[in-house]
CSV table of C-alpha atoms in Angstrom, one decimal:
chain,number,residue,atom,x,y,z
F,977,MET,CA,-48.8,157.2,138.1
F,978,LEU,CA,-46.1,155.1,138.0
F,979,ASP,CA,-43.2,156.0,135.7
F,980,SER,CA,-42.5,153.7,132.8
F,981,ALA,CA,-38.7,151.8,133.5
F,982,THR,CA,-36.3,150.9,130.9
F,983,THR,CA,-34.7,147.3,130.8
F,984,GLN,CA,-31.0,147.3,130.2
F,985,VAL,CA,-30.0,143.7,128.8
F,986,LEU,CA,-25.9,142.8,129.5
F,987,GLU,CA,-23.9,140.5,127.0
F,988,PRO,CA,-21.8,138.0,128.9
F,989,VAL,CA,-18.2,138.6,129.2
F,990,PRO,CA,-16.2,135.7,127.7
F,991,PRO,CA,-13.4,134.3,130.0
F,992,PRO,CA,-9.5,135.9,128.8
F,993,PRO,CA,-7.6,132.9,127.7
F,994,PRO,CA,-5.6,130.6,129.4
F,995,PRO,CA,-1.7,131.7,129.4
F,996,LYS,CA,0.6,130.3,127.6
F,997,ARG,CA,2.6,127.1,129.0
F,998,PRO,CA,6.4,128.4,129.4
F,999,ARG,CA,7.3,124.4,129.0
F,1000,SER,CA,6.6,125.1,124.9
F,1001,ARG,CA,9.0,127.9,124.7
F,1002,ALA,CA,11.9,126.2,127.0
F,1003,ARG,CA,11.7,123.4,124.6
F,1004,TRP,CA,12.2,125.1,121.3
F,1005,LEU,CA,15.0,126.9,122.7
F,1006,LEU,CA,16.8,123.6,123.6
F,1007,VAL,CA,16.3,122.3,120.7
F,1008,SER,CA,17.5,125.3,118.5
F,1009,GLY,CA,20.2,125.4,121.1
F,1010,LEU,CA,21.5,121.7,120.1
F,1011,LEU,CA,21.1,122.2,116.5
F,1012,ILE,CA,23.4,125.1,116.9
F,1013,LEU,CA,25.9,122.8,119.3
F,1014,LEU,CA,25.4,120.0,116.9
F,1015,LEU,CA,26.3,122.3,113.5
F,1016,ALA,CA,29.3,124.2,115.5
F,1017,GLY,CA,30.6,121.4,116.8
F,1018,ALA,CA,30.6,119.5,113.1
F,1019,ALA,CA,32.1,122.8,111.8
F,1020,LEU,CA,35.1,122.6,114.1
F,1021,PHE,CA,35.4,119.0,113.3
F,1022,ALA,CA,36.0,119.7,109.6
F,1023,VAL,CA,38.0,122.9,110.4
F,1024,GLU,CA,40.2,120.8,112.8
F,1025,PRO,CA,42.5,119.1,110.5
F,1026,LEU,CA,43.6,122.6,108.5
F,1027,ARG,CA,44.4,124.4,112.1
F,1028,HIS,CA,47.6,122.7,111.8
F,1029,PRO,CA,50.5,123.3,109.1
F,1030,LEU,CA,51.4,120.3,107.0
F,1031,PRO,CA,54.1,118.2,108.2
F,1032,ALA,CA,57.8,118.2,105.8
F,1033,ALA,CA,58.0,116.3,103.3
F,1034,ALA,CA,60.6,113.4,104.3
F,1035,VAL,CA,63.5,112.9,102.0
F,1036,THR,CA,65.5,108.9,102.5
F,1037,ARG,CA,68.6,108.6,100.5
F,1038,THR,CA,68.5,105.0,98.8
F,1039,LEU,CA,72.2,106.1,96.6
F,1040,PRO,CA,74.7,104.0,98.2
F,1041,VAL,CA,77.8,105.9,100.2
F,1042,THR,CA,80.1,104.1,98.2
F,1043,ALA,CA,80.5,102.1,94.9
F,1044,THR,CA,83.5,100.1,93.1
F,1045,ILE,CA,84.6,100.6,89.4
F,1046,PRO,CA,83.4,97.5,88.0
F,1047,GLY,CA,86.0,95.3,86.8
F,1048,LYS,CA,89.0,92.8,87.2
F,1049,ALA,CA,91.5,94.8,89.4
F,1050,PRO,CA,94.7,95.5,88.1
F,1051,VAL,CA,97.8,93.2,89.6
F,1052,VAL,CA,101.2,94.9,89.5
F,1053,PRO,CA,104.6,93.3,88.3
F,1054,TRP,CA,106.4,94.4,91.6
F,1055,PRO,CA,109.8,93.5,91.3
F,1056,LYS,CA,111.7,90.9,93.2
F,1057,THR,CA,114.2,92.9,94.9
F,1058,GLY,CA,114.1,96.4,96.3
F,1059,GLN,CA,111.5,98.6,97.0
F,1060,ALA,CA,108.6,100.1,94.5
F,1061,ALA,CA,105.6,102.7,94.6
F,1062,LEU,CA,103.4,103.3,92.3
F,1063,SER,CA,100.9,106.1,92.1
F,1064,VAL,CA,98.9,108.0,89.5
F,1065,GLU,CA,98.6,111.7,89.7
F,1066,GLY,CA,95.0,113.1,91.0
F,1067,VAL,CA,93.9,109.4,91.0
F,1068,GLY,CA,95.6,107.4,93.9
F,1069,SER,CA,98.2,104.9,95.0
F,1070,LEU,CA,98.2,101.5,92.5
F,1071,GLY,CA,100.4,100.2,96.1
F,1072,THR,CA,104.1,99.7,96.9
F,1073,SER,CA,106.3,96.7,97.6
F,1074,GLY,CA,109.3,96.3,99.7
F,1075,GLY,CA,108.8,97.8,102.7
F,1076,ARG,CA,109.4,101.4,103.7
F,1077,LYS,CA,113.4,101.0,105.6
F,1078,ALA,CA,115.1,104.1,104.5
F,1079,VAL,CA,118.0,102.8,102.3
F,1080,PRO,CA,120.6,104.3,99.5
F,1081,ILE,CA,119.7,106.0,96.9
F,1082,ALA,CA,122.3,107.1,95.3
F,1083,SER,CA,122.1,109.6,91.9
F,1084,VAL,CA,118.2,110.0,92.6
F,1085,THR,CA,119.2,112.4,95.4
F,1086,LYS,CA,119.7,114.5,93.2
F,1087,VAL,CA,115.7,115.1,92.5
F,1088,MET,CA,115.8,116.8,95.8
F,1089,THR,CA,118.8,119.1,94.7
F,1090,ALA,CA,117.0,120.5,91.5
F,1091,TYR,CA,114.2,121.0,93.7
F,1092,VAL,CA,115.6,123.1,96.2
F,1093,ILE,CA,117.4,125.3,93.2
F,1094,LEU,CA,114.3,126.0,91.7
F,1095,LYS,CA,112.4,126.6,94.4
F,1096,GLU,CA,114.6,129.3,95.6
F,1097,HIS,CA,115.5,130.6,92.1
F,1098,PRO,CA,112.3,129.5,90.1
F,1099,LEU,CA,112.6,129.7,86.4
F,1100,ASP,CA,110.0,130.1,83.8
F,1101,ARG,CA,109.8,127.3,80.8
F,1102,GLY,CA,112.5,128.4,78.2
F,1103,GLU,CA,113.9,130.8,80.9
F,1104,GLN,CA,117.8,130.6,81.5
F,1105,GLY,CA,118.4,132.2,84.5
F,1106,PRO,CA,121.3,133.6,86.3
F,1107,LYS,CA,124.6,132.9,85.7
F,1108,LEU,CA,127.0,131.4,88.2
F,1109,THR,CA,130.9,130.4,87.5
F,1110,VAL,CA,133.1,127.6,88.3
F,1111,SER,CA,135.8,128.7,90.6
F,1112,ALA,CA,139.3,127.9,91.0
F,1113,ALA,CA,139.0,125.6,94.0
F,1114,GLN,CA,135.8,123.9,92.4
F,1115,ALA,CA,137.8,122.9,88.9
F,1116,ALA,CA,141.1,122.3,90.9
F,1117,ALA,CA,138.5,119.1,92.8
F,1118,TYR,CA,138.2,117.9,89.4
F,1119,PRO,CA,140.9,115.5,88.8
F,1120,ALA,CA,140.4,114.0,92.3
F,1121,GLU,CA,136.2,113.3,91.6
F,1122,GLN,CA,137.5,111.5,88.5
F,1123,ALA,CA,139.9,109.4,90.0
F,1124,ARG,CA,137.1,107.9,92.5
F,1125,GLY,CA,134.9,107.1,89.4
F,1126,GLU,CA,132.1,110.1,90.3
F,1127,SER,CA,130.0,111.2,87.4
F,1128,LEU,CA,131.2,114.4,86.3
F,1129,VAL,CA,131.2,117.0,83.9
F,1130,PRO,CA,134.1,119.1,83.1
F,1131,VAL,CA,134.9,121.9,84.2
F,1132,VAL,CA,137.0,124.7,84.3
F,1133,ALA,CA,138.1,127.6,86.5
F,1134,GLY,CA,136.1,130.8,85.2
F,1135,ALA,CA,133.7,128.7,83.2
F,1136,VAL,CA,130.2,130.2,83.5
F,1137,PHE,CA,126.8,127.9,83.4
F,1138,THR,CA,123.7,129.5,83.6
F,1139,GLU,CA,121.1,128.0,86.4
F,1140,ARG,CA,119.5,126.1,83.7
F,1141,GLN,CA,123.1,124.4,82.6
F,1142,ALA,CA,123.9,123.3,85.7
F,1143,LEU,CA,120.3,122.5,86.3
F,1144,GLN,CA,120.4,119.8,83.2
F,1145,ALA,CA,124.1,118.8,83.9
F,1146,VAL,CA,122.4,117.2,87.2
F,1147,LEU,CA,119.7,115.6,86.2
F,1148,LEU,CA,121.1,114.6,82.6
F,1149,PRO,CA,124.6,113.5,83.1
F,1150,SER,CA,124.3,112.9,86.7
F,1151,ALA,CA,127.1,115.0,87.3
F,1152,ASN,CA,128.4,115.1,91.2
F,1153,ASN,CA,130.6,118.1,90.9
F,1154,MET,CA,127.9,120.5,89.4
F,1155,ALA,CA,125.6,119.8,92.3
F,1156,ARG,CA,128.0,120.6,94.5
F,1157,ILE,CA,129.0,123.8,92.9
F,1158,LEU,CA,125.0,124.6,92.6
F,1159,ALA,CA,124.4,124.0,96.4
F,1160,ALA,CA,127.5,126.0,97.2
F,1161,TRP,CA,126.3,129.0,94.4
F,1162,ASP,CA,122.8,128.6,96.6
F,1163,ALA,CA,123.8,128.3,100.2
F,1164,GLY,CA,127.2,129.3,100.7
F,1165,SER,CA,128.2,125.9,101.4
F,1166,VAL,CA,127.2,122.2,100.8
F,1167,GLU,CA,126.7,121.9,104.2
F,1168,ALA,CA,123.9,124.6,104.8
F,1169,PHE,CA,122.7,123.7,101.4
F,1170,VAL,CA,122.1,119.9,102.8
F,1171,GLU,CA,120.5,121.6,105.8
F,1172,LYS,CA,118.2,123.1,103.0
F,1173,MET,CA,117.4,119.4,101.8
F,1174,ASN,CA,116.1,118.2,104.9
F,1175,ALA,CA,114.1,121.0,106.1
F,1176,THR,CA,112.2,120.6,102.3
F,1177,ALA,CA,111.9,117.0,103.2
F,1178,GLU,CA,110.2,117.6,106.4
F,1179,GLU,CA,108.0,120.0,104.9
F,1180,LEU,CA,107.0,117.5,102.3
F,1181,GLY,CA,106.2,115.0,105.2
F,1182,MET,CA,108.9,112.4,103.9
F,1183,LYS,CA,109.6,111.0,106.9
F,1184,ASP,CA,112.3,108.2,106.1
F,1185,THR,CA,114.1,110.4,104.2
F,1186,HIS,CA,117.8,111.7,105.7
F,1187,TYR,CA,120.4,113.5,102.9
F,1188,THR,CA,123.5,113.8,104.0
F,1189,ASP,CA,125.2,115.5,100.5
F,1190,PRO,CA,123.6,116.7,97.5
F,1191,SER,CA,124.6,114.5,95.2
F,1192,GLY,CA,123.9,111.3,96.8
F,1193,LEU,CA,127.5,109.3,96.2
F,1194,ASP,CA,127.7,109.4,100.0
F,1195,PRO,CA,125.7,106.0,101.2
F,1196,ASP,CA,124.1,107.7,104.7
F,1197,THR,CA,122.0,109.4,101.9
F,1198,VAL,CA,118.8,107.6,102.7
F,1199,SER,CA,115.3,107.3,101.5
F,1200,THR,CA,112.6,105.1,100.9
F,1201,ALA,CA,110.5,104.7,97.2
F,1202,VAL,CA,107.4,106.2,99.0
F,1203,ASP,CA,109.3,109.1,100.1
F,1204,GLN,CA,110.7,110.1,96.9
F,1205,VAL,CA,107.4,109.5,94.7
F,1206,ILE,CA,106.7,112.3,97.2
F,1207,LEU,CA,109.0,114.2,96.2
F,1208,ALA,CA,109.1,113.1,92.3
F,1209,ARG,CA,105.1,114.4,91.9
F,1210,GLU,CA,106.3,117.7,94.0
F,1211,ALA,CA,109.0,118.7,91.6
F,1212,MET,CA,106.8,117.8,88.3
F,1213,LYS,CA,104.8,120.7,89.0
F,1214,LEU,CA,107.7,122.7,88.1
F,1215,PRO,CA,107.8,123.7,84.4
F,1216,ALA,CA,111.7,123.8,84.4
F,1217,PHE,CA,112.2,120.5,86.2
F,1218,ALA,CA,109.9,119.1,84.1
F,1219,GLU,CA,111.0,120.2,80.6
F,1220,ILE,CA,114.4,119.6,81.3
F,1221,VAL,CA,114.0,115.8,82.9
F,1222,ALA,CA,112.4,115.4,79.6
F,1223,GLN,CA,115.1,115.9,77.3
F,1224,LYS,CA,117.9,113.1,76.0
F,1225,LYS,CA,120.3,115.7,75.6
F,1226,ALA,CA,121.6,119.2,76.2
F,1227,THR,CA,124.8,121.3,75.3
F,1228,LEU,CA,126.8,122.6,78.1
F,1229,PRO,CA,129.6,124.5,78.4
F,1230,VAL,CA,132.8,123.0,78.2
F,1231,ALA,CA,131.2,119.5,78.2
F,1232,GLY,CA,129.7,119.6,74.9
F,1233,VAL,CA,126.6,117.7,74.2
F,1234,VAL,CA,126.0,115.4,77.1
F,1235,LYS,CA,122.7,112.3,77.2
F,1236,ASN,CA,120.7,111.9,79.8
F,1237,TYR,CA,121.0,108.4,82.0
F,1238,ASN,CA,117.4,107.8,81.4
F,1239,SER,CA,117.3,105.7,78.4
F,1240,LEU,CA,113.4,105.4,79.0
F,1241,VAL,CA,113.0,108.6,78.4
F,1242,GLY,CA,110.7,109.0,74.9
F,1243,ARG,CA,109.3,105.0,75.8
F,1244,ASP,CA,105.6,104.1,76.9
F,1245,GLY,CA,104.9,107.9,77.6
F,1246,VAL,CA,108.1,107.7,80.0
F,1247,VAL,CA,108.9,112.3,80.7
F,1248,GLY,CA,111.9,111.4,83.0
F,1249,ILE,CA,112.9,111.5,86.2
F,1250,LYS,CA,116.3,110.6,87.5
F,1251,THR,CA,118.7,107.0,87.8
F,1252,GLY,CA,120.7,106.3,90.3
F,1253,SER,CA,123.5,103.7,91.3
F,1254,THR,CA,126.2,102.7,93.8
F,1255,ASP,CA,127.4,99.8,95.1
F,1256,GLU,CA,125.3,100.4,98.2
F,1257,ALA,CA,122.5,101.7,96.9
F,1258,GLY,CA,122.1,99.3,93.5
F,1259,GLY,CA,119.9,100.7,90.3
F,1260,CYS,CA,117.6,103.0,91.4
F,1261,LEU,CA,114.8,104.9,89.0
F,1262,VAL,CA,112.4,107.7,89.7
F,1263,PHE,CA,110.5,107.8,86.8
F,1264,ALA,CA,107.5,109.9,85.4
F,1265,ALA,CA,105.4,108.7,82.3
F,1266,VAL,CA,102.3,110.8,80.8
F,1267,VAL,CA,98.9,109.3,78.9
F,1268,LYS,CA,96.2,110.3,77.8
F,1269,VAL,CA,92.7,108.9,79.1
F,1270,GLY,CA,89.3,110.5,78.0
F,1271,GLY,CA,90.8,113.3,76.3
F,1272,ARG,CA,92.8,114.3,79.1
F,1273,LYS,CA,96.7,113.9,80.1
F,1274,ILE,CA,97.3,111.4,82.9
F,1275,THR,CA,100.8,111.6,85.3
F,1276,ILE,CA,102.8,108.2,86.5
F,1277,VAL,CA,104.7,108.5,88.8
F,1278,GLY,CA,106.9,106.0,90.4
F,1279,ALA,CA,110.1,104.8,91.9
F,1280,VAL,CA,112.0,101.5,91.9
F,1281,LEU,CA,115.2,101.3,94.4
F,1282,GLY,CA,117.6,98.3,95.0
F,1283,GLN,CA,117.9,96.7,91.9
F,1284,PRO,CA,121.2,94.6,92.1
F,1285,GLY,CA,124.2,94.6,89.6
F,1286,ALA,CA,128.0,94.3,89.7
F,1287,ASN,CA,128.2,97.9,88.1
F,1288,THR,CA,125.9,100.5,87.0
F,1289,PRO,CA,125.3,99.6,83.5
F,1290,VAL,CA,123.9,95.8,85.0
F,1291,GLN,CA,121.9,98.2,88.0
F,1292,LEU,CA,120.4,100.5,85.6
F,1293,ASP,CA,119.5,97.9,82.7
F,1294,ARG,CA,118.0,95.9,85.7
F,1295,VAL,CA,116.1,99.1,86.8
F,1296,PHE,CA,114.6,99.8,84.0
F,1297,LYS,CA,113.4,96.4,82.9
F,1298,ALA,CA,112.0,96.4,86.3
F,1299,THR,CA,110.2,99.6,85.9
F,1300,ARG,CA,108.9,99.2,81.9
F,1301,PRO,CA,106.0,96.7,83.2
F,1302,LEU,CA,105.1,99.1,86.3
F,1303,VAL,CA,104.3,101.7,83.4
F,1304,ARG,CA,102.3,99.6,81.3
F,1305,THR,CA,100.2,98.3,83.9
F,1306,ALA,CA,99.2,101.2,85.5
F,1307,ALA,CA,98.8,102.9,82.0
F,1308,ALA,CA,96.4,99.6,80.8
F,1309,ALA,CA,94.1,100.0,84.2
F,1310,ILE,CA,93.5,103.9,84.0
F,1311,GLY,CA,90.4,104.4,82.7
F,1312,VAL,CA,87.6,106.6,82.5
F,1313,HIS,CA,84.3,104.4,84.5
F,1314,PRO,CA,80.6,105.5,84.3
F,1315,ILE,CA,80.0,105.4,88.0
F,1316,VAL,CA,76.1,106.9,88.5
F,1317,ARG,CA,74.2,106.6,85.2
F,1318,THR,CA,71.3,109.2,84.1
F,1319,GLY,CA,67.9,108.1,85.5
F,1320,ASP,CA,69.5,106.3,88.4
F,1321,GLN,CA,67.5,106.8,91.9
F,1322,VAL,CA,69.2,108.6,94.5
F,1323,ALA,CA,66.4,109.4,97.1
F,1324,THR,CA,62.8,108.7,97.6
F,1325,VAL,CA,60.0,111.5,98.9
F,1326,GLN,CA,57.4,111.1,101.0
F,1327,GLY,CA,54.9,113.6,101.1
F,1328,PRO,CA,51.8,114.4,103.9
F,1329,LEU,CA,49.1,112.0,103.3
F,1330,ASP,CA,50.6,109.3,101.1
F,1331,THR,CA,52.2,112.2,98.6
F,1332,SER,CA,55.2,111.3,97.5
F,1333,THR,CA,57.9,110.9,94.5
F,1334,THR,CA,61.9,110.4,93.9
F,1335,ILE,CA,64.9,112.0,92.8
F,1336,HIS,CA,67.3,110.5,90.1
F,1337,ALA,CA,71.0,111.5,88.8
F,1338,GLY,CA,70.3,114.2,86.0
F,1339,LYS,CA,73.1,113.2,83.9
F,1340,ASP,CA,76.2,110.4,84.1
F,1341,LEU,CA,78.8,110.6,86.4
F,1342,HIS,CA,82.0,108.8,85.3
F,1343,VAL,CA,85.6,108.6,87.0
F,1344,VAL,CA,89.3,108.2,86.2
F,1345,GLY,CA,90.7,105.3,88.1
F,1346,TRP,CA,90.7,101.3,87.8
F,1347,PRO,CA,88.5,98.3,88.4
F,1348,GLY,CA,88.3,98.1,92.2
F,1349,MET,CA,88.8,101.6,93.0
F,1350,ARG,CA,86.4,102.8,95.4
F,1351,VAL,CA,84.3,105.5,94.9
F,1352,ARG,CA,82.7,107.8,97.4
F,1353,LEU,CA,79.0,109.5,96.9
F,1354,ASP,CA,78.2,112.4,98.1
F,1355,VAL,CA,74.3,113.8,98.2
F,1356,GLU,CA,73.3,117.6,98.3
F,1357,ILE,CA,69.5,117.2,98.3
F,1358,PRO,CA,67.5,121.2,99.9
F,1359,ALA,CA,64.8,120.9,101.7
F,1360,VAL,CA,61.4,120.0,99.5
F,1361,PRO,CA,58.9,122.4,99.5
F,1362,GLU,CA,55.4,121.8,99.3
F,1363,ARG,CA,55.2,121.8,95.2
F,1364,LEU,CA,57.9,120.3,93.3
F,1365,PRO,CA,57.5,120.0,90.2
F,1366,ALA,CA,58.4,117.0,87.9
F,1367,GLU,CA,61.7,117.0,86.4
F,1368,ALA,CA,62.5,120.0,88.5
F,1369,GLU,CA,66.4,120.3,89.1
F,1370,HIS,CA,66.7,119.8,93.0
F,1371,GLY,CA,70.0,118.5,94.5
F,1372,GLN,CA,73.8,117.5,93.5
F,1373,VAL,CA,75.3,114.1,93.4
F,1374,THR,CA,79.2,114.2,93.4
F,1375,ALA,CA,81.6,111.3,93.0
F,1376,VAL,CA,85.2,111.2,94.2
F,1377,ALA,CA,87.4,108.5,93.0
F,1378,GLY,CA,90.5,108.0,95.1
F,1379,ASP,CA,92.8,111.0,95.5
F,1380,GLY,CA,90.2,112.6,92.6
F,1381,ALA,CA,89.1,115.2,92.0
F,1382,PRO,CA,85.1,115.7,92.9
F,1383,VAL,CA,83.1,114.9,89.6
F,1384,ALA,CA,79.5,116.7,90.4
F,1385,GLY,CA,75.9,116.3,88.6
F,1386,THR,CA,72.5,117.6,89.2
F,1387,LEU,CA,69.4,116.0,90.4
F,1388,ARG,CA,66.1,116.0,89.1
F,1389,THR,CA,62.3,115.1,90.7
F,1390,GLY,CA,60.1,112.3,89.6
F,1391,VAL,CA,56.7,112.8,89.1
F,1392,ARG,CA,55.0,116.4,90.6
F,1393,LEU,CA,54.9,116.6,94.3
F,1394,GLU,CA,52.0,118.9,95.1
F,1395,PRO,CA,50.4,118.9,98.8
F,1396,PRO,CA,46.8,117.5,99.6
F,1397,SER,CA,43.4,119.1,98.7
F,1398,ASN,CA,41.7,121.0,102.1
F,1399,TRP,CA,39.1,118.4,100.9
F,1400,GLU,CA,41.1,115.6,100.9
F,1401,ARG,CA,43.1,116.7,104.6
F,1402,ILE,CA,39.3,116.5,105.9
F,1403,ARG,CA,38.4,113.3,104.6
F,1404,GLN,CA,41.6,111.7,106.2
F,1405,HIS,CA,40.8,113.0,109.3
F,1406,ARG,CA,37.4,111.2,110.0
């Protein structure tokens, strides 16, 4: 008997899926990489301008280096003969005439005599100072001095003068004998004192001056108008000197009341300084006058030498007539003048990416001088920061007229200065 057989049916097995193609994955990676590179490049392109610091602002000065006081320059009425020089203290020279040849200066010499005495023996205002006694020999010389026609004050042996009184005798009635007495009192001898006079002249830069005596009687004592102005400016800085030369009279031992030979004192603001006259020198005058300008006192200093005349009265009259127009011209010329006005542009400021502002004067600047005078203008502007507010103080402008003191004023900014934004920097770079 046959066993029955079991029949097994097998299900067909599906084939495996085909493998993914590696090319599709590579393409995706390539596209992604390119996208990343593009994004990175764009980022780098945008950030690049921000990696570098902004350039510093450039400041360009627009104010001139010099300016001229407007108006017609003064015409100085110089004397037709001799020499003259005219100066305004703290401002400058109005000029000279007659050249620089050294000439006799007569009793103008006594300005140096008094200056040396006061430098060696200073006096305060009103102070009498030490005493000196006239010796028998000095008193005995008086008759011979008088016979020569010298300018003198009477003295006697044993007469006592204070330093101030002796200087008054020298500077007001122009006493030759007291100039010699003072010289010997200070230096031990007239000769030694004259050495001091010449040494002082050299120190002051009086290049064309030479002294041979303390009175000026000797015609070999010579100088120039320019040199005498140098000395006069220094002498007027001494309080006692300025006090004495401004006096119209004084009371002295033996002589009593003496008058100042300088008849201009008290007229046209004249406050000194010293007359001189000899046949060789002619009429001479070193002078000072004080005028008020803009609420302040200004001193005019000048010298006129070599005015002709047959005798002392004529010589002095002519030197006075030559001097008064000089004083009046200088006084009329001096004024206070605006040289920089509030708001005047001084500089421009150019910042990065077309940012800009201006710098201007914050106030008026006034100088003392006369029309036609040159004025130097100096500007100091600190480095400009990235941010600068409007109307902020920033720098200084200084004006100097002639020999005057500097006059300074603040500078201010115009519109506000700000650095460009990041977006502006990026956009400008595109």
